[in-house]
Short mmCIF file of C-alpha atoms in Angstrom, two decimals:
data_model
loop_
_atom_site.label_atom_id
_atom_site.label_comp_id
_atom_site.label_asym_id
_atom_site.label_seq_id
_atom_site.Cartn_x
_atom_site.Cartn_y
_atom_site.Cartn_z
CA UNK A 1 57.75 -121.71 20.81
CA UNK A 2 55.73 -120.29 18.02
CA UNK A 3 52.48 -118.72 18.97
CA UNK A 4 49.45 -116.92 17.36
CA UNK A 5 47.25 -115.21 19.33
CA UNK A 6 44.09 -113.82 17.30
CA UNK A 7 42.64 -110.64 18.79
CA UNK A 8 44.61 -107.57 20.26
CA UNK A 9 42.35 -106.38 23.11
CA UNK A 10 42.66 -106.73 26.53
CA UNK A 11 43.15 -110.26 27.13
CA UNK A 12 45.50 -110.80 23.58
CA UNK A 13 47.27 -107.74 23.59
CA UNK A 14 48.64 -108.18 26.97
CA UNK A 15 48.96 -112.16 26.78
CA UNK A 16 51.09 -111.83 23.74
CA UNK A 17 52.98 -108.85 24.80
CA UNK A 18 53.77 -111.13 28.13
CA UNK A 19 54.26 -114.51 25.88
CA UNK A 20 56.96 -112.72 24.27
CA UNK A 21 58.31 -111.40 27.23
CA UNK A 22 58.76 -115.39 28.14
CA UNK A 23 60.45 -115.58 24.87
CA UNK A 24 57.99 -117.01 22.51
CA UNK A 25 58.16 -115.84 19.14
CA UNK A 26 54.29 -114.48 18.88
CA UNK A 27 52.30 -112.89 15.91
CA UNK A 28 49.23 -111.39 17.10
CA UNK A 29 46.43 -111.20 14.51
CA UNK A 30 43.83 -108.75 14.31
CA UNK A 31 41.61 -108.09 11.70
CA UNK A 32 41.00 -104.13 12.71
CA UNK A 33 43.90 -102.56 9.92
CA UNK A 34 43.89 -99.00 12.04
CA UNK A 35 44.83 -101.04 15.22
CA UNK A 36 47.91 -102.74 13.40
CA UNK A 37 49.02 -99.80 12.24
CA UNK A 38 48.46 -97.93 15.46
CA UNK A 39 50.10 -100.90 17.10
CA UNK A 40 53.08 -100.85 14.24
CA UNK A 41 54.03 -97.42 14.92
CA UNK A 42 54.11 -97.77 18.72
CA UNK A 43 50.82 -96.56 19.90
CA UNK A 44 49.52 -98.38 23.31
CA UNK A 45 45.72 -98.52 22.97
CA UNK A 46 44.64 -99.53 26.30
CA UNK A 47 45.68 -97.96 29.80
CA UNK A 48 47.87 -100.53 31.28
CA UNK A 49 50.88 -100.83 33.89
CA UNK A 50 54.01 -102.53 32.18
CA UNK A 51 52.20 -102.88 29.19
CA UNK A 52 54.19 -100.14 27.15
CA UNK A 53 57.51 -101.01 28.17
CA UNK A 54 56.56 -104.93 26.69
CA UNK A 55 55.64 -103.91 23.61
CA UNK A 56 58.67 -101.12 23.40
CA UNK A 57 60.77 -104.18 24.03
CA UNK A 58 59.70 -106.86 21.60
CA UNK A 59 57.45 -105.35 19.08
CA UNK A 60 59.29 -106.23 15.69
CA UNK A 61 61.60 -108.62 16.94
CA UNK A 62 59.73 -111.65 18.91
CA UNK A 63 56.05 -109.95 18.72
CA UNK A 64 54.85 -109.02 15.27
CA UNK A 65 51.26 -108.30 14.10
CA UNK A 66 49.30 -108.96 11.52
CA UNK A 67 46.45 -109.22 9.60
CA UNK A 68 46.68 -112.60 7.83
CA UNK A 69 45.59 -115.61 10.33
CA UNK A 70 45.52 -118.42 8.11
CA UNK A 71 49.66 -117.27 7.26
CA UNK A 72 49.61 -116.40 11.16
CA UNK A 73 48.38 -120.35 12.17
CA UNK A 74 50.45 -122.26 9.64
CA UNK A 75 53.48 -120.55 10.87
CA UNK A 76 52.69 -121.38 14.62
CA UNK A 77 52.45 -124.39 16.92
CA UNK A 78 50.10 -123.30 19.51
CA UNK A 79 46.87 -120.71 18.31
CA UNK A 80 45.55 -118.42 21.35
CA UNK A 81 41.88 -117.52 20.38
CA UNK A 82 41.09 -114.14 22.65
CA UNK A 83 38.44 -111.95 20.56
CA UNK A 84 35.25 -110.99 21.56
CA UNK A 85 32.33 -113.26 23.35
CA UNK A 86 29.45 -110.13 23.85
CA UNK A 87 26.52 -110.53 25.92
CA UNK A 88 23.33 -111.25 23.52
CA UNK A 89 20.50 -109.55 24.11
CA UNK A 90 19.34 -112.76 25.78
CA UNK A 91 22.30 -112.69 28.16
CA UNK A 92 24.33 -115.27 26.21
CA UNK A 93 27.81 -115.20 24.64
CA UNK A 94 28.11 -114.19 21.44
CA UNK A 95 30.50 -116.65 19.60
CA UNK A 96 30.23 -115.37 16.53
CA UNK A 97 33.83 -114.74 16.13
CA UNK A 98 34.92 -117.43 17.73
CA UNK A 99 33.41 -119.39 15.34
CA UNK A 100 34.31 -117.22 12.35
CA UNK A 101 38.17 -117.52 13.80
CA UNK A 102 37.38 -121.48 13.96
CA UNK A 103 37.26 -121.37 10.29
CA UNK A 104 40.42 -119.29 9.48
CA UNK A 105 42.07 -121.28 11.32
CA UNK A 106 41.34 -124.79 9.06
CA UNK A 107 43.43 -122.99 6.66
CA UNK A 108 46.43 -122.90 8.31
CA UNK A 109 46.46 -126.15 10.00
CA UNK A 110 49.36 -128.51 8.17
CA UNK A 111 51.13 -129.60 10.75
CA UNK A 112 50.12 -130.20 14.68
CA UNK A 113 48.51 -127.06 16.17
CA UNK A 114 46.73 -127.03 19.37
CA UNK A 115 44.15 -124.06 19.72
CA UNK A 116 43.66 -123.06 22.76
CA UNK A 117 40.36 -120.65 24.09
CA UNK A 118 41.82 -117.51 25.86
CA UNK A 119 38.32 -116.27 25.59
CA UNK A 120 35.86 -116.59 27.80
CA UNK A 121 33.41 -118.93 26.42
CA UNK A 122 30.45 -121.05 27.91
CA UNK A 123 31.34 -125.04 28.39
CA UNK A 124 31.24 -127.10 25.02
CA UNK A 125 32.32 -124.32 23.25
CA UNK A 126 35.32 -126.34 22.55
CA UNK A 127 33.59 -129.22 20.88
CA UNK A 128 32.22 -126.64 18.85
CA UNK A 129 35.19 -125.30 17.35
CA UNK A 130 36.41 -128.50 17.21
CA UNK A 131 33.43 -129.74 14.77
CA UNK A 132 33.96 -125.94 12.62
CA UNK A 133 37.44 -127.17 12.01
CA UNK A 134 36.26 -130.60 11.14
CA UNK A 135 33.48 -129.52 8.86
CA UNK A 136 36.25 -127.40 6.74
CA UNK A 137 38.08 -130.20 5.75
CA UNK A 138 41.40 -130.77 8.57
CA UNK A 139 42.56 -134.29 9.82
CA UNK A 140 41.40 -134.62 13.57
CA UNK A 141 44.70 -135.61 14.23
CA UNK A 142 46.33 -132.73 13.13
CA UNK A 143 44.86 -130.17 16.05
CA UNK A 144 43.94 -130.44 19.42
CA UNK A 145 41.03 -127.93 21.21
CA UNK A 146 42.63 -126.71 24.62
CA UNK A 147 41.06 -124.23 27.07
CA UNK A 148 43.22 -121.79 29.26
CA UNK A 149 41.12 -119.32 30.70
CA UNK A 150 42.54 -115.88 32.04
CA UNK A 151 42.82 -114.44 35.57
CA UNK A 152 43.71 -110.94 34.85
CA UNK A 153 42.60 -107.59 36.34
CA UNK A 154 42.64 -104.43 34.22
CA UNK A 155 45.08 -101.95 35.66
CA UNK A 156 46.96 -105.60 36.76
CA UNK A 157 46.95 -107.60 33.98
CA UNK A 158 50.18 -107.98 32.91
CA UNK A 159 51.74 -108.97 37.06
CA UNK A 160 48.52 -111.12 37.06
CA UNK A 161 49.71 -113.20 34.17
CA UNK A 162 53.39 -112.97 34.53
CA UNK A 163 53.08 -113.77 38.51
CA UNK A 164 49.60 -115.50 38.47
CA UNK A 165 48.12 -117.05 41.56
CA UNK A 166 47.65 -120.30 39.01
CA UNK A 167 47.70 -121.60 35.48
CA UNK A 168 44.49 -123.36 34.24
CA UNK A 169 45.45 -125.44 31.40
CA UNK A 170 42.11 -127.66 30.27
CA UNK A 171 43.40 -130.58 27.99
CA UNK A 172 42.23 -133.71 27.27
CA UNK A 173 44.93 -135.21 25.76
CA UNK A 174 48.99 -135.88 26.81
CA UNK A 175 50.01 -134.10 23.28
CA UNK A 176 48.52 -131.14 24.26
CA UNK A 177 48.98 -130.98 28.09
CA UNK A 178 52.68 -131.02 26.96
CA UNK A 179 52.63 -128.29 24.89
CA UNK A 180 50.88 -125.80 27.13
CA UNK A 181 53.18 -127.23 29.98
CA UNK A 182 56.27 -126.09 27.93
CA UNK A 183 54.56 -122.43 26.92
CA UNK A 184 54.34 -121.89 30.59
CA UNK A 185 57.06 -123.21 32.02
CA UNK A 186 59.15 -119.60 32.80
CA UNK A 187 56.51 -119.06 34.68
CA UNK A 188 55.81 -122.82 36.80
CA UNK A 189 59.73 -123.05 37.21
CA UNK A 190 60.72 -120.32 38.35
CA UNK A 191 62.98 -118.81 35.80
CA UNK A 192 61.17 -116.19 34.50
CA UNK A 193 60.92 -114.46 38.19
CA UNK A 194 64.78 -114.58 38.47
CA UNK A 195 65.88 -112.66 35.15
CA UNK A 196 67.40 -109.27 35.83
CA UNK A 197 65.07 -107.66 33.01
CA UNK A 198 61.59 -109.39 34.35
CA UNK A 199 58.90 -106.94 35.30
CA UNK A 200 58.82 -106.56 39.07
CA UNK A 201 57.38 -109.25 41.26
CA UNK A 202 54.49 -108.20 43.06
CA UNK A 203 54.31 -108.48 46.74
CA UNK A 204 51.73 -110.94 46.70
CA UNK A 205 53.10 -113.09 44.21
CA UNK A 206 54.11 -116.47 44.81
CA UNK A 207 57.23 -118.61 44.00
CA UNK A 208 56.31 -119.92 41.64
CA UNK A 209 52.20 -120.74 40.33
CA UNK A 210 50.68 -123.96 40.24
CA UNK A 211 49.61 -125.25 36.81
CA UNK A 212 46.66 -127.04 37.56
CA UNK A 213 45.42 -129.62 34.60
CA UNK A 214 42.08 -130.61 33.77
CA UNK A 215 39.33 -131.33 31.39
CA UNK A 216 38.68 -128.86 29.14
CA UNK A 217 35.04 -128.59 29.95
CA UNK A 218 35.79 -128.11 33.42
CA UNK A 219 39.02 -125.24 32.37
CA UNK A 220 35.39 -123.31 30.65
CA UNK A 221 33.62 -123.57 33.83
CA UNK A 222 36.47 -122.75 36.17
CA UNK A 223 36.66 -119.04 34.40
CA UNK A 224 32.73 -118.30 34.22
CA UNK A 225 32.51 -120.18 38.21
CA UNK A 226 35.31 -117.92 39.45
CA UNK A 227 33.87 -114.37 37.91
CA UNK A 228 30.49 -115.39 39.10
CA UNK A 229 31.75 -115.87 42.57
CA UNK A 230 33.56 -112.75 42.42
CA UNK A 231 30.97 -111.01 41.83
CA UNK A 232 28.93 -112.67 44.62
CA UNK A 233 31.10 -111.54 47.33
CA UNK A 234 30.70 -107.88 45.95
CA UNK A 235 26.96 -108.15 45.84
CA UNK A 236 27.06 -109.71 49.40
CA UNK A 237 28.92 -106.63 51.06
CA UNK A 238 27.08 -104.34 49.29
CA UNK A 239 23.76 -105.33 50.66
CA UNK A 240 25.82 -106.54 53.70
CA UNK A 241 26.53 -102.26 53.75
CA UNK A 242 22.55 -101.60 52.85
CA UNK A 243 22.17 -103.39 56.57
CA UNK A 244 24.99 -101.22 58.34
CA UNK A 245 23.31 -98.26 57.03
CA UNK A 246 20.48 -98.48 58.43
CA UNK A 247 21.25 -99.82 61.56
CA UNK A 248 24.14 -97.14 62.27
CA UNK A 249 27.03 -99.63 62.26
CA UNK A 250 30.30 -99.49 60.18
CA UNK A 251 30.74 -101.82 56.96
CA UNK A 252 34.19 -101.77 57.06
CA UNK A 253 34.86 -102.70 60.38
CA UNK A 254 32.35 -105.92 59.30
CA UNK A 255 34.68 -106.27 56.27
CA UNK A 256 37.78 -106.61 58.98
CA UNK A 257 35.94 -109.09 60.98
CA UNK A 258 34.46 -111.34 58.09
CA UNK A 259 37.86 -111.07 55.94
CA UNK A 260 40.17 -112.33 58.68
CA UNK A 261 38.28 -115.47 58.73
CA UNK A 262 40.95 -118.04 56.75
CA UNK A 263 37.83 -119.39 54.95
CA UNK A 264 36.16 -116.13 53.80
CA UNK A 265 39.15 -113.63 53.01
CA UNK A 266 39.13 -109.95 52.33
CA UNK A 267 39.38 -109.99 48.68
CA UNK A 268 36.51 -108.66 46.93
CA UNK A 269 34.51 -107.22 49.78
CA UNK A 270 35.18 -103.66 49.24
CA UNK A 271 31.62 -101.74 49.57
CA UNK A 272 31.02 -99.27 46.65
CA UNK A 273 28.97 -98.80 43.11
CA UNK A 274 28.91 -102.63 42.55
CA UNK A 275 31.04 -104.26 39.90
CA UNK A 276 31.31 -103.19 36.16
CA UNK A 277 33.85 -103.68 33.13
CA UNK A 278 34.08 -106.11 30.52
CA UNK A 279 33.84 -109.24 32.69
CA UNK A 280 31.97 -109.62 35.61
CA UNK A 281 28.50 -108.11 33.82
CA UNK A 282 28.54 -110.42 30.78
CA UNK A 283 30.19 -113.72 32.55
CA UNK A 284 27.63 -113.37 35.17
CA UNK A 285 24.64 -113.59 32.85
CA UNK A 286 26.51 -115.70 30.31
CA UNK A 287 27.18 -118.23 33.27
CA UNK A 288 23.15 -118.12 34.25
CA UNK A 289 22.51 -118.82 30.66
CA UNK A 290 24.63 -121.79 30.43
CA UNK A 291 22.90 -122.79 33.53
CA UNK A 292 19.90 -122.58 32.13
CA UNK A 293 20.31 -124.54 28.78
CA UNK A 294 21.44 -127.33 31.51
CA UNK A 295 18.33 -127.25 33.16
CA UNK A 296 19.33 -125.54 36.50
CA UNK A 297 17.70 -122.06 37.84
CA UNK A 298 20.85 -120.29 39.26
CA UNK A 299 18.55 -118.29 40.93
CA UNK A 300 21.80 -116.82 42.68
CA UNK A 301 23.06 -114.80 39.69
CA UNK A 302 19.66 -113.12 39.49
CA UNK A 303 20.29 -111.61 43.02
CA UNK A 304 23.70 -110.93 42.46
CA UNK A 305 22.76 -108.77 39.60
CA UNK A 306 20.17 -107.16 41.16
CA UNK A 307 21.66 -106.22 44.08
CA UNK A 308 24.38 -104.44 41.75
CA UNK A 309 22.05 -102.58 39.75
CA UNK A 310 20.61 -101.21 42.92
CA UNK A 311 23.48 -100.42 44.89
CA UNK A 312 23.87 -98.03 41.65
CA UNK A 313 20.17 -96.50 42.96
CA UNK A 314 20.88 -96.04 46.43
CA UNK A 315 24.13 -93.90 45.45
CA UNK A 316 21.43 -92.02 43.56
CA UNK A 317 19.65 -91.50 46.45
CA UNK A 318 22.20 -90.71 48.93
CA UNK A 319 23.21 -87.66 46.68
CA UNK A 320 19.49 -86.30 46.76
CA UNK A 321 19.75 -86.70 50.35
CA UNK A 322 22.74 -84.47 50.76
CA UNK A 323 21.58 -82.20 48.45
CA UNK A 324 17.63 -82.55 47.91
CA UNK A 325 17.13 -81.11 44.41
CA UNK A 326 19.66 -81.91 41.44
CA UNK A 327 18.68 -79.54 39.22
CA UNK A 328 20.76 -76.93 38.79
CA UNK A 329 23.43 -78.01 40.92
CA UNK A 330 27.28 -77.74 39.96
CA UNK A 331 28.58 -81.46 40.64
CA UNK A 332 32.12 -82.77 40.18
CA UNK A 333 32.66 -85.81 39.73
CA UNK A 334 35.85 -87.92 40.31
CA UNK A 335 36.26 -91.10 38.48
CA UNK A 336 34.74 -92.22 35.44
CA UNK A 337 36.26 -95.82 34.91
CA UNK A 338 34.87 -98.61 35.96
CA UNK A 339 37.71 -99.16 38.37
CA UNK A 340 41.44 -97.77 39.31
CA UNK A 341 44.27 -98.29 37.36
CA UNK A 342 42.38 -98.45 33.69
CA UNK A 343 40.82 -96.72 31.32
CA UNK A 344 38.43 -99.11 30.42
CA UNK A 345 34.77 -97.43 30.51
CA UNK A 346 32.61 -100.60 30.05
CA UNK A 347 29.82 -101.11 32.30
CA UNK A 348 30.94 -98.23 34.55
CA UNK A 349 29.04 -97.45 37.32
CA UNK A 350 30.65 -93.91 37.33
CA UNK A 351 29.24 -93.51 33.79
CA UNK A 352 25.64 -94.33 34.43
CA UNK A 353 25.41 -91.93 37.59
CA UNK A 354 26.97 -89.02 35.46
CA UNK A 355 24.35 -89.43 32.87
CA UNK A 356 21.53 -90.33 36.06
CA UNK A 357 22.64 -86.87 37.27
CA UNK A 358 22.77 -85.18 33.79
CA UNK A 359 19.01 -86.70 33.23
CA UNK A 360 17.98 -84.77 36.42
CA UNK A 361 19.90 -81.16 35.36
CA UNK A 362 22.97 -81.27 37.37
CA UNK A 363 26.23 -79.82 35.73
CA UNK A 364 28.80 -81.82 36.01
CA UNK A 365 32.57 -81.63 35.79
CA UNK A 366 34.58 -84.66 35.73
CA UNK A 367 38.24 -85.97 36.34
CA UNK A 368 40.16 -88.94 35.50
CA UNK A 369 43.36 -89.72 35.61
CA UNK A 370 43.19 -92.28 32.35
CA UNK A 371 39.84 -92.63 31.10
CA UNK A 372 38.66 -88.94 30.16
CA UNK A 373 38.67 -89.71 26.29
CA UNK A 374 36.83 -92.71 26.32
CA UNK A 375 34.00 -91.26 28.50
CA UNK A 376 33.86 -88.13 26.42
CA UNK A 377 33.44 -90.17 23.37
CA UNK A 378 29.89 -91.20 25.25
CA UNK A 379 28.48 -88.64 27.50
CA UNK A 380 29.52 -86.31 24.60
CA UNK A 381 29.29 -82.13 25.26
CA UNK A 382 27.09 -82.57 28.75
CA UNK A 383 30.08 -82.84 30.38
CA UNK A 384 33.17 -80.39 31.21
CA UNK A 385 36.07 -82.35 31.57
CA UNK A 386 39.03 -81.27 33.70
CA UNK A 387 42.84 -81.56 34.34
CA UNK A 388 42.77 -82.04 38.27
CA UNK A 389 40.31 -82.73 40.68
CA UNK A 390 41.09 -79.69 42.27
CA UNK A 391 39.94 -77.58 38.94
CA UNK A 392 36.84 -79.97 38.98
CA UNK A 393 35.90 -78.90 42.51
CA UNK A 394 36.09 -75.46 41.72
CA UNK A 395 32.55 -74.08 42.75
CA UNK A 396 30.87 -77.54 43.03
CA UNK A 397 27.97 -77.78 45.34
CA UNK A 398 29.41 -81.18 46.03
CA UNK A 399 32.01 -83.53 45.62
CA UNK A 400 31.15 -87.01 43.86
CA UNK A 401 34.07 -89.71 44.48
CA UNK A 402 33.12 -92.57 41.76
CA UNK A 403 36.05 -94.64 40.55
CA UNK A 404 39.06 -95.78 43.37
CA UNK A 405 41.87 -94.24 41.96
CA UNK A 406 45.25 -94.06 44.52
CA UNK A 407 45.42 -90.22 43.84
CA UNK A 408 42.04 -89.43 44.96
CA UNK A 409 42.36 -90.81 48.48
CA UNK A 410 45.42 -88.37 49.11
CA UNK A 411 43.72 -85.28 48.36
CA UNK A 412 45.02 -82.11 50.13
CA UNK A 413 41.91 -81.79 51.73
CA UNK A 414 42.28 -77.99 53.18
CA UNK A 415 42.65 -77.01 49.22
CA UNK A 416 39.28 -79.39 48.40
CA UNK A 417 37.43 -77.61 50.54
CA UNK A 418 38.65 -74.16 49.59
CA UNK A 419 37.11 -74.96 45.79
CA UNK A 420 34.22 -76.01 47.08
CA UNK A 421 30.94 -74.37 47.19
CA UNK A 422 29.80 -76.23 50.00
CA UNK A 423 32.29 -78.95 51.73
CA UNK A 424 29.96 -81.93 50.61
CA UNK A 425 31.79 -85.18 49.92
CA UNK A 426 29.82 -88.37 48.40
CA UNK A 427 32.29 -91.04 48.75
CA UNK A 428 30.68 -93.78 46.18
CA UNK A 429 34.48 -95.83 47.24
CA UNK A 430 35.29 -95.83 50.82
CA UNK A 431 38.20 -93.58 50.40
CA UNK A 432 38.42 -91.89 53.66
CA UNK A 433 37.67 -91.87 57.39
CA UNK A 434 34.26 -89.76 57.98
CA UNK A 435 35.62 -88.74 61.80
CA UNK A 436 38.36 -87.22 59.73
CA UNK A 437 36.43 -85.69 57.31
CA UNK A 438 34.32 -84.66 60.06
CA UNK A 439 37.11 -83.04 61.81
CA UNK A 440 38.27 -81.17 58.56
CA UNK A 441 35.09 -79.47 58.11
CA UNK A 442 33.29 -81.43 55.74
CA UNK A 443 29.76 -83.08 55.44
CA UNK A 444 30.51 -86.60 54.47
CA UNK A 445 28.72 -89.72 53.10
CA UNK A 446 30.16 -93.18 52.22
CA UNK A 447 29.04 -96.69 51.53
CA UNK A 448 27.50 -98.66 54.83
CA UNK A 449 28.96 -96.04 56.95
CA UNK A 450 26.60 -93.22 59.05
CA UNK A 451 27.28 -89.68 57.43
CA UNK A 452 29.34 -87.42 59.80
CA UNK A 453 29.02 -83.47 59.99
CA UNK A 454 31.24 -81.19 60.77
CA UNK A 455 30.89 -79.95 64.70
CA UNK A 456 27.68 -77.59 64.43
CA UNK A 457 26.43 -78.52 61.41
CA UNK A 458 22.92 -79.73 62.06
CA UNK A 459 22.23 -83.29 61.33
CA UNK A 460 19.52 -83.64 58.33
CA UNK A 461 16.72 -85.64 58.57
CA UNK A 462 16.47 -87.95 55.52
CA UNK A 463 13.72 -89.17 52.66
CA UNK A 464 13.39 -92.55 54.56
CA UNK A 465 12.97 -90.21 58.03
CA UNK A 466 15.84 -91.54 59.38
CA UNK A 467 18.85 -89.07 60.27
CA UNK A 468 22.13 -89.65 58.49
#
C-alpha cells in the first residue's frame, strides 16, 4: 500500500522506516529542508536500535522523503499524521500543526484517503480535522478520519512496533477498518515475524498482536489513559520507596512482592528520578486538561505529577546528605538522558539535577553513552564532558548514577573506586546491590533502600536526624 506519513521524528521516522520494512511504499514528509537532506544522504538523527539498518535498507527505494505533502497525499491511500502536539503553557496540546497538516492535506485528497492520527492528540481531535478538511472544500466521502495511537518506547521503538503487544486501530467506519486491517496485516498474521531478513523477535514478543478495533474517540483516549497510568505506577513506587526509606525496609524486595501479583505486574515499578521524555510529562497534563474541559477533576494526575517532581528533590537531598556542602565539590555524573537506550534529552531528570548541582557550585563531569551532544547543546560550557565513566570519576568527590544505561551497572568496580576521591556512590537507578557495594569498599545510597558503609566507616547522622 501507499502511505504518507507527515513528520520525521520519533514516532514518523521510525513508523515509516518500519511501514516500509512491511513493504509499503512510504514517503515521509517533513517540512524541516536540513532534516531531508540529512535524512537523503544517510544521516540517522535520533539514537535508536534497528533504526539505521531500516533506513540503510529502504531509503530510496520503498521509503522516500519529501517536502511536498499535498504531492505526498494525492499519491497515497492511507496519510499517517505524527508531528508535534506540545504542552501549552496551560498544560494542553498544542494542535497547531495538526491542524495546519489538516489543511495540506485537502489538497491532495482526489481519490479515497483515510488519515489516520499517529499523534498523540486529546479526544475529538478527529472531528476537528475532519471539519478543517471540510471547510477547504473536499467531498466527505472522499476521506475518512482514523486514529491509531502508538505504543513505542525510545531505545525500543522499532521491536515495539514491529512486535507490538497490540494494534489500536480507532475507525468508525467498515471502509476504513479495512484499510488499516490490510496496512497491518504482516504484523496480525504472522508473516512478517517469519521472513529471514525481519529484525529479531524480542523475547517478550508474542505470536502474533491483537488488532483491537474501536471508536475513534475511544483509540484517542486509549493512548493518553495508558501513558497516564504508566506514569501512575511510577509515581506510586516512588513514594511507595519515600516509605521504605524511612522505615529501613527495601523497595525492591516490595517491587518483587507487589509485581508477582497477576493483577499488578512488575512493569513500570522501577524506583528512581521519576519519569521524563517526550511523553509521559505532556500526555499526563494534556490528559488532566481534557479532563477538565469535560467537567471532571482528575485530581489523580495532580499527585502523580507531584510526586515526580519531588522524587527529583529528595535525590537533591540525598546528595547533600552524603556530602553536606555542594560547593566546590568535583561531581561526576553518569547519565544524562532521560532513560537507557536513547538519546533523547527531553524532560530529563538527569538534566535538571546537573544544572540543580551546577546552581549550588559543584563541578561536574558527565558521561553518556548517546546523549552527550544534545545535553551539551543545553547545559552549555558548565559542564566537562567525558569519553568513559571511568575518565569522569577521575578525582570526583562522588559518583552520581542518573540515567539506567546496561553499561553502567557492569562497572569494574575496583577501577571506580581507584578514580575516585572518595568511594561515594549515589545510585539515582537501582543499579546495584548496597551489601555489595558495601563489601567493595564503598559508601552507597540508592532509591528506597538504607545506605550501606563500608565495614568501619561510621554511619552519618542525617538532616532529618535519622541515620542512613
Amino acid at each position: 500500500m501507499r502511505i504518507a506519513v507527515v513528520g520525521s521524528g520519533y514516532v514518523g521516522l521510525v513508523a515509516g522506516a518500519c511501514f516500509a520494512d512491511l513493504g509499503h511504499e512510504v514517503i515521509l514528509v517533513d517540512n524541516d529542508e536540513q532534516k531531508l537532506a540529512a535524512l537523503n544522504s544517510g544521516q540517522v538523527p535520533i539514537h535508536e536500535k534497528f533504526l539505521p539498518e531500516l533506513l540503510s535498507r529502504h531509503r530510496g527505494q520503498r521509503l522516500r522523503f519529501s517536502g511536498n505533502l499535498t504531492e505526498a497525499a494525492r499519491s497515497s491511500t492511507a496519510i499517517f499524521v505524527a508531528v508535534g502536539t506540545p504542552p501549552t503553557e496551560s498544560g494542553e496540546a498544542d494542535l497547531s500543526h495538526v491542524e495546519s497538516v489538516a489543511r495540506e492535506i485537502s489538497g491532495g485528497v482526489d481519490t479515497y484517503k483515510v488519515i489516520v492520527e499517529k499523534s498523540t492528540v486529546p479526544v475529538y481531535t478527529s472531528e476537528w480535522i475532519r471539519k478543517i478538511i471540510l471547510r477547504n472544500g473536499v467531498d466527505p466521502a472522499m476521506f475518512d478520519i482514523a486514529s491509531n495511537p502508538e505504543f513505542l518506547r525510545e531505545g525500543t521503538a522499532v521491536t515495539d512496533f514491529l512486535f507490538p503487544d497490540r494494534i489500536v486501530i480507532g475507525c468508525d467506519n467498515e471502509q476504513s477498518t479495512h484499510v488499516l486491517r490490510e496496512i497491518y496485516a504482516p504484523l496480525t498474521d504472522g508473516s512478517y515475524c517469519k521472513r529471514v531478513d525481519a529484525i529479531p523477535k524480542p523475547d517478550r514478543a508474542l505470536p502474533a498482536p491483537a488488532l483491537i478495533a474501536t471508536s475513534t474517540k475511544s483509540a484517542e483516549l486509549i493512548k493518553h489513559a495508558s501513558n497516564a497510568f504508566l506514569a501512575m505506577k511510577i509515581s506510586f513506587i516512588n513514594a511507595v520507596a519515600c516509605v521504605c526509606e524511612s522505615v529501613g525496609a527495601d523497595v525492591n524486595q516490595v517491587v518483587h512482592g507487589l509485581g508477582t501479583d497477576s493483577r499488578i505486574g512488575p512493569g513500570f515499578m522501577n524506583p528512581g528520578l521519576g519519569y521524563g521524555g517526550s511523553c509521559f510529562p505532556k500526555d499526563v497534563m494534556a490528559f488532566r486538561s481534557v479532563a477538565r474541559e469535560c467537567g471532571y477533576e482528575f485530581r489523580l494526575l495532580d499527585e502523580v505529577m507531584r510526586i515526580n517532581e519531588e522524587q527529583r528533590q529528595r535525590f537533591l537531598r540525598k546528595v547533600h546528605d552524603a556530602l553536606w556542602t555542594l560547593r566546590g565539590k568535583n561531581l561526576a555524573v553518569l547519565g544524562l538522558a532521560f532513560k537507557g537506550g536513547t538519546d533523547d534529552i527531553r524532560e530529563s531528570p538527569a538534566i535538571f539535577l546537573v544544572r540543580s548541582l551546577l546552581q549550588e557550585g559543584s563541578r561536574v563531569r558527565a558521561y553518556d553513552p548517546a546523549a552527550t551532544e544534545r545535553a551539551r547543546a543545553v547545559l552549555g560550557d558548565g559542564v566537562t564532558f567525558t569519553g568513559s565513566p571511568y575518565e569522569a570519576a577521575q578525582g570526583a568527590d562522588a559518583l552520581l548514577i542518573l540515567t539506567e544505561w546496561e553499561e553502567f551497572g557492569e562497572l569494574d568496580l575496583d577501577r571506580l573506586r581507584a578514580e575516585l576521591r572518595y568511594p561515594i556512590v549515589i545510585d539515582g537507578r537501582n543499579l546495584y546491590n548496597p551489601e555489595v557495594m558495601a563489601n567493595r569498599g564503598f559508601t552507597y545510597y540508592s532509591v528506597g533502600r538504607p545506605a550501606a558503609h563500608p565495614e568501619g566507616v561510621p554511619t552519618p547522622v542525617l538532616k532529618n536526624g535519622k541515620k542512613a
